Amino acid sequence: MASVVNYYRVGAEVDLGTPGASSSEQITLTIDGAAITVAKGTSIMRAAAIAGTNIPKLCASEDLEPFGSCRLCLVEIEGRNGYPASCTTQVEAGMQVQTQTDHLAKLRRNVMELYISDHPLDCLTCPANGNCELQDMAGVVGLRDVRYGYDGANHLDAPKDETALYFTFDPGKCIVCSRCVRACEEQQGTFALTIDGRGFDSKIAASQNEDFLGSECVSCGACVKACPTATLSEKSIIKLGQPDKATVTTCAYCGVGCSFRAEMQGDQLVRMVPNRDGHANHGHACVKGRFAFGYATHKDRITAPLIRDSIHDEWRPASWEEAITFAATRLKALQQKYGRKSIGGITSSRCTNEEVFVVQKFIRTAVGNNNVDTCARVCHSPTGYGLKTTLGESAGTQTFDSVMMADAIIIIGANPTDAHPVFASQMKRRLRQGASLIIADPRAIDLVDSPHTRADYHLQLRPGTNVALINALAHTIIDEGLEHKQFISDRCETQPFKVWKAFISEQRNSPEALEEVTGVAAAEVRAAARVYANARNGAIYYGLGVTEHSQGSTMVMGIANLAMVTGNLGREGVGVNPLRGQNNVQGSCDMGSFPHELPGYRHLSDTAARALFEEEWQVELDSEPGYRIPNMFDAAIDGEFKGLYIQGEDIAQSDPDTQHVYAALSAMECVIVQDLFLNETAKFAHVFLPGSSFLEKDGTFTNAERRISPVRMVMQPKSGMSEWEITCALSTAMGYAMSYEHPRQIMEEIARLTPTFQGVSYEKLDALGSIQWPCNDQSPNGTPFMHVGEFVRGKGYFAPTPYVATDERSNSRYPLLLTTGRILSQYNVGAQTRRTENLKYHAEDQLEIHPDDAELRGIVDGSWVGIKSRAGETVLRACVTDRVQPGVIYTTFHHPESGANVVTTDNSDWATNCPEYKVTAVQAYPVSHPSQWQEMFQRFNREQQQLLAAGREKDPARERFDKIK
Ligand code: SF4
Ligand code: SF4
Ligand code: SF4
Ligand code: FES
């Protein structure tokens, strides 16, 4: 492609004016006398830009369908009357286009005159100065004067709307180009904006002429990025000014893994702009990645290492050397006293692959056991087990883009608009194009009925009956002869299929027999099964509503069975797609965080794999699997497990049965927390090692598509040490010397040791932008679709999936079932997002309860409700809503004081111990004061904050504590 002179810029991005065309047919035309060949369907504007000629434009953008309203991009086409808009006119073979004639220049100047006559003349003080397309275009068309003057009717005094938390709307600067409206519709799919009125009275309105905060706007920022003027501007840009440099990196929130340009002024981050070249997000973002980065410089951040002997002592600031020595000495003493297996570590799905790799290596080498586990234990461990068993690989099968080829989409136990918003926007685009949608969820998630999309079937099952539902769907497919016989005979093991077919055909698995169990009408189940089985391409997306159950692994296998029996695997548009919660859940699992597996999912019993690592690491590895997280807690309470190194994970808030977790942490003699803040777990710690935000890291994250994306340091670590360096220092102090010069070397080691990463390198990541593993000699540029031609395990395996009701059942004492989920503005335990303006969107966790259940108990909207389970009791504010069905209540878990996990039990998945967060039998009742646990939490929290403050007060070098303001 010819190099493009970039005055079509948004920040530093090149904008070719209109979206690319996908046709394989090539068209040759002439633009300004030069021949150019482009794909059929390309606009003249884009063809010209590719040829190096930027036609002036205002209403067009590469991210949006052409609209043709500003009339600035007019061209002359030989043989045609008039002056067609180049953005809305497609190329034709032999076309001869002139983009720069005197007459065109005059027409464009006339257009610009009209715009400028109703625009404030405050360029020098405008926040967009230097990065404004209107300003650019005035220059490009050579506008020198405005004949109409500036005194006519105008919109300059229109009041500003500053209610949105992260951006302002200044209608006095609006040129009504509609880019914001189209961005909200086409990119985001929220349809929050409209053009109200006609002609001179046209104006942009949010929802029904409301302010932004009160409207349907979800603050994704797409309209702000699209706006060619300063009408929609980030508040950070208004406050701090335009950036002077940018670095491409990857969002550290959810498993979508959006690519961003971190735009900086010196070492200050002024804006995060979604990267159009990002393979997971294509220039889109959500409120978290786009705006919620303030936590990185929040005053609560701790940047000095801290130590103390007891959790009731004041924290003492320490040098790095002192803190590392303190931690290593204590860990070694514990091993001497209680044995080699008395200590362990937990890796984080928020950290980079390189950081996780180093932590598990530290445990297996310096500590000398396999007591390493990860937070995926409590989210997607059943995905690993279920997909490995049936398909042969513990990962999702597709790209996100694959959804654009899906004709029937099933979402089970996931809420993409809240938890994976950028992917949800893409999925909504496909739904608007006509794909069918089946949602299986106890609660009416937004996608059940959202603007311009509506689920064809909402199978509103009872919590805990997933396996019954998937069996009923599969039964229908066999019963009605809808299976893909060719695929099954070619691609799957024959005998297991026969066994499975006999099992699934049993009457007990029919929708009719299971209607009572699931609460879903048999006719609905049968109709949904037909839609999925008869679709040309059927794709399944699922989340924690599948895995966090006593039969989580069974359900994952049931999903794989359903995809295999319909032939929906191994090509674009189909597949089994686990939506990973945190940014690097896939990566933390890939990197060997489980106590029974080395990196790349090689079991410890695999002697060849063990030998490979022993040779590289020059140490003999323990061949016995170590403790899983729940085993660590039990062993701690039993007095056998005494020390824990926790990187970037807040188990005291995120893990189930909080009181059990508190008891386990209190029983340990050395808890080391490496994190940004004094989180709930750190309140039980003896050593605090300050971690780094994603802005301070080099490394990689692996998203839900197996996509490895670069994370690049845009500012130095506030603590003075990178997280991998801290782990290396601890390892070295424990007696196993570990050092690297740069995370690049860690990735080289990963590639040497892990066949699926064999071809991954930082150089290749720089060249390709991102890589989906496996990346090796067979697939040197990565693998977008898994299981093409044959499954990773060879033939697909149909695993029988008998439904077994959970022990956690409702009864007269605990008549309601509590289930949990996430909300768009908050992330996981909320440690980051609660320290941003996002707190204003979701200041507390609430309890959703159906009006019938509320009325029965005298609970009114907004009142306090006690909920009590077999594990514990807490109090939340009621939200009375029919989003939940009678008999089911729901809450989020982003605020520690809510105590959602005080109530959840220690029931878990039979195969992986993933906790059964999604089903807890409870009673609910009106109350007027916090629960006993909440009072205890408040006391303990106050004590710990005082111990931190007292240490800070006595620190002779207080600036180490207070580096961040
Ligand atoms: S707010 Fe911006 S994008 Fe929207 S119509 Fe006005 S100038 Fe165009
Ligand atoms: S921020 Fe996003 S949701 Fe809100 S109006 Fe703009 S595009 Fe629509
Ligand atoms: S939180 Fe997820 S969807 Fe939002 S910007 Fe980050 S990676 Fe993208
Ligand atoms: S850019 Fe073509 S009409 Fe506006």
PDB file of N, CA, C and O in Angstrom, residues 10-60:
ATOM      1  N   VAL A  10      -6.938  10.538  13.793  1.00  0.00           N
ATOM      2  CA  VAL A  10      -7.586  10.669  15.092  1.00  0.00           C
ATOM      3  C   VAL A  10      -6.447  10.357  16.026  1.00  0.00           C
ATOM      4  O   VAL A  10      -6.017   9.228  16.097  1.00  0.00           O
ATOM      5  N   GLY A  11      -5.907  11.359  16.698  1.00  0.00           N
ATOM      6  CA  GLY A  11      -4.663  11.121  17.401  1.00  0.00           C
ATOM      7  C   GLY A  11      -3.618  10.791  16.357  1.00  0.00           C
ATOM      8  O   GLY A  11      -3.422  11.528  15.410  1.00  0.00           O
ATOM      9  N   ALA A  12      -2.982   9.636  16.495  1.00  0.00           N
ATOM     10  CA  ALA A  12      -1.928   9.273  15.556  1.00  0.00           C
ATOM     11  C   ALA A  12      -2.380   8.226  14.537  1.00  0.00           C
ATOM     12  O   ALA A  12      -1.598   7.757  13.752  1.00  0.00           O
ATOM     13  N   GLU A  13      -3.659   7.836  14.585  1.00  0.00           N
ATOM     14  CA  GLU A  13      -4.108   6.766  13.701  1.00  0.00           C
ATOM     15  C   GLU A  13      -4.346   7.274  12.286  1.00  0.00           C
ATOM     16  O   GLU A  13      -4.902   8.342  12.086  1.00  0.00           O
ATOM     17  N   VAL A  14      -3.977   6.454  11.323  1.00  0.00           N
ATOM     18  CA  VAL A  14      -4.310   6.750   9.936  1.00  0.00           C
ATOM     19  C   VAL A  14      -5.769   6.368   9.732  1.00  0.00           C
ATOM     20  O   VAL A  14      -6.216   5.327  10.173  1.00  0.00           O
ATOM     21  N   ASP A  15      -6.524   7.230   9.081  1.00  0.00           N
ATOM     22  CA  ASP A  15      -7.938   6.953   8.840  1.00  0.00           C
ATOM     23  C   ASP A  15      -8.169   7.047   7.334  1.00  0.00           C
ATOM     24  O   ASP A  15      -8.050   8.114   6.746  1.00  0.00           O
ATOM     25  N   LEU A  16      -8.498   5.930   6.721  1.00  0.00           N
ATOM     26  CA  LEU A  16      -8.656   5.902   5.263  1.00  0.00           C
ATOM     27  C   LEU A  16     -10.044   6.348   4.823  1.00  0.00           C
ATOM     28  O   LEU A  16     -10.396   6.233   3.663  1.00  0.00           O
ATOM     29  N   GLY A  17     -10.854   6.786   5.764  1.00  0.00           N
ATOM     30  CA  GLY A  17     -12.108   7.438   5.391  1.00  0.00           C
ATOM     31  C   GLY A  17     -13.342   6.566   5.422  1.00  0.00           C
ATOM     32  O   GLY A  17     -14.375   6.976   5.926  1.00  0.00           O
ATOM     33  N   THR A  18     -13.247   5.356   4.886  1.00  0.00           N
ATOM     34  CA  THR A  18     -14.390   4.437   4.932  1.00  0.00           C
ATOM     35  C   THR A  18     -13.851   3.032   5.194  1.00  0.00           C
ATOM     36  O   THR A  18     -12.660   2.773   4.955  1.00  0.00           O
ATOM     37  N   PRO A  19     -14.685   2.122   5.663  1.00  0.00           N
ATOM     38  CA  PRO A  19     -14.195   0.762   5.952  1.00  0.00           C
ATOM     39  C   PRO A  19     -13.682   0.074   4.697  1.00  0.00           C
ATOM     40  O   PRO A  19     -14.102   0.396   3.578  1.00  0.00           O
ATOM     41  N   GLY A  20     -12.801  -0.896   4.887  1.00  0.00           N
ATOM     42  CA  GLY A  20     -12.284  -1.669   3.765  1.00  0.00           C
ATOM     43  C   GLY A  20     -13.355  -2.599   3.203  1.00  0.00           C
ATOM     44  O   GLY A  20     -14.354  -2.878   3.861  1.00  0.00           O
ATOM     45  N   ALA A  21     -13.129  -3.061   1.975  1.00  0.00           N
ATOM     46  CA  ALA A  21     -14.064  -4.014   1.359  1.00  0.00           C
ATOM     47  C   ALA A  21     -13.435  -5.402   1.387  1.00  0.00           C
ATOM     48  O   ALA A  21     -12.211  -5.521   1.335  1.00  0.00           O
ATOM     49  N   SER A  22     -14.278  -6.435   1.467  1.00  0.00           N
ATOM     50  CA  SER A  22     -13.716  -7.782   1.607  1.00  0.00           C
ATOM     51  C   SER A  22     -13.742  -8.578   0.308  1.00  0.00           C
ATOM     52  O   SER A  22     -13.281  -9.699   0.266  1.00  0.00           O
ATOM     53  N   SER A  23     -14.246  -7.984  -0.772  1.00  0.00           N
ATOM     54  CA  SER A  23     -14.372  -8.731  -2.031  1.00  0.00           C
ATOM     55  C   SER A  23     -13.002  -9.157  -2.547  1.00  0.00           C
ATOM     56  O   SER A  23     -12.011  -8.434  -2.416  1.00  0.00           O
ATOM     57  N   SER A  24     -12.970 -10.322  -3.171  1.00  0.00           N
ATOM     58  CA  SER A  24     -11.710 -10.743  -3.785  1.00  0.00           C
ATOM     59  C   SER A  24     -11.587 -10.165  -5.198  1.00  0.00           C
ATOM     60  O   SER A  24     -10.528 -10.208  -5.813  1.00  0.00           O
ATOM     61  N   GLU A  25     -12.683  -9.631  -5.712  1.00  0.00           N
ATOM     62  CA  GLU A  25     -12.644  -9.047  -7.054  1.00  0.00           C
ATOM     63  C   GLU A  25     -11.911  -7.700  -7.014  1.00  0.00           C
ATOM     64  O   GLU A  25     -12.179  -6.867  -6.134  1.00  0.00           O
ATOM     65  N   GLN A  26     -10.998  -7.499  -7.932  1.00  0.00           N
ATOM     66  CA  GLN A  26     -10.199  -6.258  -7.943  1.00  0.00           C
ATOM     67  C   GLN A  26     -10.690  -5.319  -9.042  1.00  0.00           C
ATOM     68  O   GLN A  26     -11.045  -5.756 -10.139  1.00  0.00           O
ATOM     69  N   ILE A  27     -10.693  -4.054  -8.718  1.00  0.00           N
ATOM     70  CA  ILE A  27     -11.180  -3.032  -9.656  1.00  0.00           C
ATOM     71  C   ILE A  27     -10.046  -2.031  -9.899  1.00  0.00           C
ATOM     72  O   ILE A  27      -9.417  -1.567  -8.945  1.00  0.00           O
ATOM     73  N   THR A  28      -9.823  -1.688 -11.165  1.00  0.00           N
ATOM     74  CA  THR A  28      -8.803  -0.671 -11.467  1.00  0.00           C
ATOM     75  C   THR A  28      -9.499   0.590 -11.980  1.00  0.00           C
ATOM     76  O   THR A  28     -10.384   0.517 -12.839  1.00  0.00           O
ATOM     77  N   LEU A  29      -9.114   1.699 -11.426  1.00  0.00           N
ATOM     78  CA  LEU A  29      -9.664   2.988 -11.844  1.00  0.00           C
ATOM     79  C   LEU A  29      -8.527   4.011 -11.878  1.00  0.00           C
ATOM     80  O   LEU A  29      -7.385   3.686 -11.520  1.00  0.00           O
ATOM     81  N   THR A  30      -8.842   5.204 -12.271  1.00  0.00           N
ATOM     82  CA  THR A  30      -7.816   6.253 -12.310  1.00  0.00           C
ATOM     83  C   THR A  30      -8.226   7.390 -11.393  1.00  0.00           C
ATOM     84  O   THR A  30      -9.367   7.874 -11.472  1.00  0.00           O
ATOM     85  N   ILE A  31      -7.329   7.778 -10.529  1.00  0.00           N
ATOM     86  CA  ILE A  31      -7.608   8.912  -9.641  1.00  0.00           C
ATOM     87  C   ILE A  31      -6.534   9.966  -9.882  1.00  0.00           C
ATOM     88  O   ILE A  31      -5.340   9.679  -9.731  1.00  0.00           O
ATOM     89  N   ASP A  32      -6.979  11.126 -10.276  1.00  0.00           N
ATOM     90  CA  ASP A  32      -6.070  12.230 -10.600  1.00  0.00           C
ATOM     91  C   ASP A  32      -4.985  11.771 -11.576  1.00  0.00           C
ATOM     92  O   ASP A  32      -3.796  12.079 -11.425  1.00  0.00           O
ATOM     93  N   GLY A  33      -5.404  10.952 -12.547  1.00  0.00           N
ATOM     94  CA  GLY A  33      -4.503  10.543 -13.610  1.00  0.00           C
ATOM     95  C   GLY A  33      -3.677   9.313 -13.305  1.00  0.00           C
ATOM     96  O   GLY A  33      -3.018   8.775 -14.182  1.00  0.00           O
ATOM     97  N   ALA A  34      -3.703   8.827 -12.047  1.00  0.00           N
ATOM     98  CA  ALA A  34      -2.881   7.655 -11.700  1.00  0.00           C
ATOM     99  C   ALA A  34      -3.782   6.444 -11.506  1.00  0.00           C
ATOM    100  O   ALA A  34      -4.841   6.545 -10.863  1.00  0.00           O
ATOM    101  N   ALA A  35      -3.359   5.316 -12.056  1.00  0.00           N
ATOM    102  CA  ALA A  35      -4.167   4.094 -11.923  1.00  0.00           C
ATOM    103  C   ALA A  35      -4.003   3.516 -10.516  1.00  0.00           C
ATOM    104  O   ALA A  35      -2.916   3.562  -9.936  1.00  0.00           O
ATOM    105  N   ILE A  36      -5.087   2.985 -10.004  1.00  0.00           N
ATOM    106  CA  ILE A  36      -5.048   2.324  -8.689  1.00  0.00           C
ATOM    107  C   ILE A  36      -5.990   1.124  -8.747  1.00  0.00           C
ATOM    108  O   ILE A  36      -7.057   1.208  -9.344  1.00  0.00           O
ATOM    109  N   THR A  37      -5.576   0.020  -8.127  1.00  0.00           N
ATOM    110  CA  THR A  37      -6.399  -1.193  -8.112  1.00  0.00           C
ATOM    111  C   THR A  37      -6.778  -1.500  -6.665  1.00  0.00           C
ATOM    112  O   THR A  37      -5.907  -1.567  -5.786  1.00  0.00           O
ATOM    113  N   VAL A  38      -8.067  -1.651  -6.439  1.00  0.00           N
ATOM    114  CA  VAL A  38      -8.570  -1.918  -5.075  1.00  0.00           C
ATOM    115  C   VAL A  38      -9.675  -2.968  -5.154  1.00  0.00           C
ATOM    116  O   VAL A  38     -10.160  -3.306  -6.236  1.00  0.00           O
ATOM    117  N   ALA A  39     -10.083  -3.455  -3.969  1.00  0.00           N
ATOM    118  CA  ALA A  39     -11.147  -4.463  -3.926  1.00  0.00           C
ATOM    119  C   ALA A  39     -12.479  -3.834  -4.318  1.00  0.00           C
ATOM    120  O   ALA A  39     -12.750  -2.662  -4.008  1.00  0.00           O
ATOM    121  N   LYS A  40     -13.309  -4.616  -4.996  1.00  0.00           N
ATOM    122  CA  LYS A  40     -14.651  -4.163  -5.343  1.00  0.00           C
ATOM    123  C   LYS A  40     -15.380  -3.774  -4.051  1.00  0.00           C
ATOM    124  O   LYS A  40     -15.248  -4.437  -3.025  1.00  0.00           O
ATOM    125  N   GLY A  41     -16.151  -2.723  -4.093  1.00  0.00           N
ATOM    126  CA  GLY A  41     -16.874  -2.276  -2.898  1.00  0.00           C
ATOM    127  C   GLY A  41     -16.164  -1.161  -2.156  1.00  0.00           C
ATOM    128  O   GLY A  41     -16.711  -0.555  -1.242  1.00  0.00           O
ATOM    129  N   THR A  42     -14.900  -0.890  -2.557  1.00  0.00           N
ATOM    130  CA  THR A  42     -14.139   0.191  -1.912  1.00  0.00           C
ATOM    131  C   THR A  42     -14.712   1.542  -2.364  1.00  0.00           C
ATOM    132  O   THR A  42     -15.122   1.704  -3.509  1.00  0.00           O
ATOM    133  N   SER A  43     -14.729   2.502  -1.441  1.00  0.00           N
ATOM    134  CA  SER A  43     -15.188   3.843  -1.824  1.00  0.00           C
ATOM    135  C   SER A  43     -14.083   4.573  -2.587  1.00  0.00           C
ATOM    136  O   SER A  43     -12.889   4.248  -2.459  1.00  0.00           O
ATOM    137  N   ILE A  44     -14.486   5.563  -3.345  1.00  0.00           N
ATOM    138  CA  ILE A  44     -13.483   6.398  -4.031  1.00  0.00           C
ATOM    139  C   ILE A  44     -12.578   7.063  -2.994  1.00  0.00           C
ATOM    140  O   ILE A  44     -11.357   7.160  -3.165  1.00  0.00           O
ATOM    141  N   MET A  45     -13.176   7.485  -1.878  1.00  0.00           N
ATOM    142  CA  MET A  45     -12.377   8.157  -0.840  1.00  0.00           C
ATOM    143  C   MET A  45     -11.256   7.248  -0.348  1.00  0.00           C
ATOM    144  O   MET A  45     -10.098   7.655  -0.232  1.00  0.00           O
ATOM    145  N   ARG A  46     -11.606   5.997  -0.074  1.00  0.00           N
ATOM    146  CA  ARG A  46     -10.601   5.067   0.454  1.00  0.00           C
ATOM    147  C   ARG A  46      -9.554   4.745  -0.612  1.00  0.00           C
ATOM    148  O   ARG A  46      -8.353   4.706  -0.327  1.00  0.00           O
ATOM    149  N   ALA A  47     -10.025   4.548  -1.851  1.00  0.00           N
ATOM    150  CA  ALA A  47      -9.081   4.247  -2.931  1.00  0.00           C
ATOM    151  C   ALA A  47      -8.084   5.402  -3.085  1.00  0.00           C
ATOM    152  O   ALA A  47      -6.873   5.192  -3.243  1.00  0.00           O
ATOM    153  N   ALA A  48      -8.605   6.630  -2.998  1.00  0.00           N
ATOM    154  CA  ALA A  48      -7.733   7.799  -3.130  1.00  0.00           C
ATOM    155  C   ALA A  48      -6.728   7.854  -1.984  1.00  0.00           C
ATOM    156  O   ALA A  48      -5.537   8.121  -2.200  1.00  0.00           O
ATOM    157  N   ALA A  49      -7.211   7.559  -0.763  1.00  0.00           N
ATOM    158  CA  ALA A  49      -6.310   7.606   0.398  1.00  0.00           C
ATOM    159  C   ALA A  49      -5.221   6.559   0.272  1.00  0.00           C
ATOM    160  O   ALA A  49      -4.053   6.806   0.592  1.00  0.00           O
ATOM    161  N   ILE A  50      -5.601   5.364  -0.229  1.00  0.00           N
ATOM    162  CA  ILE A  50      -4.597   4.311  -0.417  1.00  0.00           C
ATOM    163  C   ILE A  50      -3.557   4.772  -1.450  1.00  0.00           C
ATOM    164  O   ILE A  50      -2.360   4.498  -1.326  1.00  0.00           O
ATOM    165  N   ALA A  51      -4.053   5.507  -2.450  1.00  0.00           N
ATOM    166  CA  ALA A  51      -3.130   6.013  -3.475  1.00  0.00           C
ATOM    167  C   ALA A  51      -2.310   7.203  -2.983  1.00  0.00           C
ATOM    168  O   ALA A  51      -1.434   7.694  -3.694  1.00  0.00           O
ATOM    169  N   GLY A  52      -2.612   7.680  -1.774  1.00  0.00           N
ATOM    170  CA  GLY A  52      -1.831   8.780  -1.216  1.00  0.00           C
ATOM    171  C   GLY A  52      -2.493  10.133  -1.339  1.00  0.00           C
ATOM    172  O   GLY A  52      -1.875  11.154  -1.063  1.00  0.00           O
ATOM    173  N   THR A  53      -3.761  10.156  -1.759  1.00  0.00           N
ATOM    174  CA  THR A  53      -4.484  11.422  -1.884  1.00  0.00           C
ATOM    175  C   THR A  53      -5.596  11.471  -0.849  1.00  0.00           C
ATOM    176  O   THR A  53      -6.514  10.660  -0.884  1.00  0.00           O
ATOM    177  N   ASN A  54      -5.498  12.392   0.069  1.00  0.00           N
ATOM    178  CA  ASN A  54      -6.528  12.516   1.090  1.00  0.00           C
ATOM    179  C   ASN A  54      -7.570  13.531   0.641  1.00  0.00           C
ATOM    180  O   ASN A  54      -7.310  14.731   0.606  1.00  0.00           O
ATOM    181  N   ILE A  55      -8.754  13.026   0.302  1.00  0.00           N
ATOM    182  CA  ILE A  55      -9.852  13.927  -0.061  1.00  0.00           C
ATOM    183  C   ILE A  55     -10.403  14.519   1.235  1.00  0.00           C
ATOM    184  O   ILE A  55     -10.626  13.779   2.206  1.00  0.00           O
ATOM    185  N   PRO A  56     -10.636  15.836   1.277  1.00  0.00           N
ATOM    186  CA  PRO A  56     -11.161  16.419   2.519  1.00  0.00           C
ATOM    187  C   PRO A  56     -12.456  15.726   2.943  1.00  0.00           C
ATOM    188  O   PRO A  56     -13.261  15.316   2.095  1.00  0.00           O
ATOM    189  N   LYS A  57     -12.659  15.599   4.227  1.00  0.00           N
ATOM    190  CA  LYS A  57     -13.864  14.926   4.732  1.00  0.00           C
ATOM    191  C   LYS A  57     -14.147  15.404   6.145  1.00  0.00           C
ATOM    192  O   LYS A  57     -13.240  15.858   6.848  1.00  0.00           O
ATOM    193  N   LEU A  58     -15.380  15.274   6.571  1.00  0.00           N
ATOM    194  CA  LEU A  58     -15.742  15.534   7.962  1.00  0.00           C
ATOM    195  C   LEU A  58     -16.658  14.448   8.521  1.00  0.00           C
ATOM    196  O   LEU A  58     -16.477  14.002   9.641  1.00  0.00           O
ATOM    197  N   CYS A  59     -17.632  14.005   7.739  1.00  0.00           N
ATOM    198  CA  CYS A  59     -18.585  13.052   8.313  1.00  0.00           C
ATOM    199  C   CYS A  59     -18.134  11.616   8.124  1.00  0.00           C
ATOM    200  O   CYS A  59     -18.751  10.700   8.655  1.00  0.00           O
ATOM    201  N   ALA A  60     -17.057  11.369   7.396  1.00  0.00           N
ATOM    202  CA  ALA A  60     -16.621   9.994   7.133  1.00  0.00           C
ATOM    203  C   ALA A  60     -15.504   9.588   8.089  1.00  0.00           C
ATOM    204  O   ALA A  60     -14.724  10.425   8.550  1.00  0.00           O
TER     205      ALA A  60
END
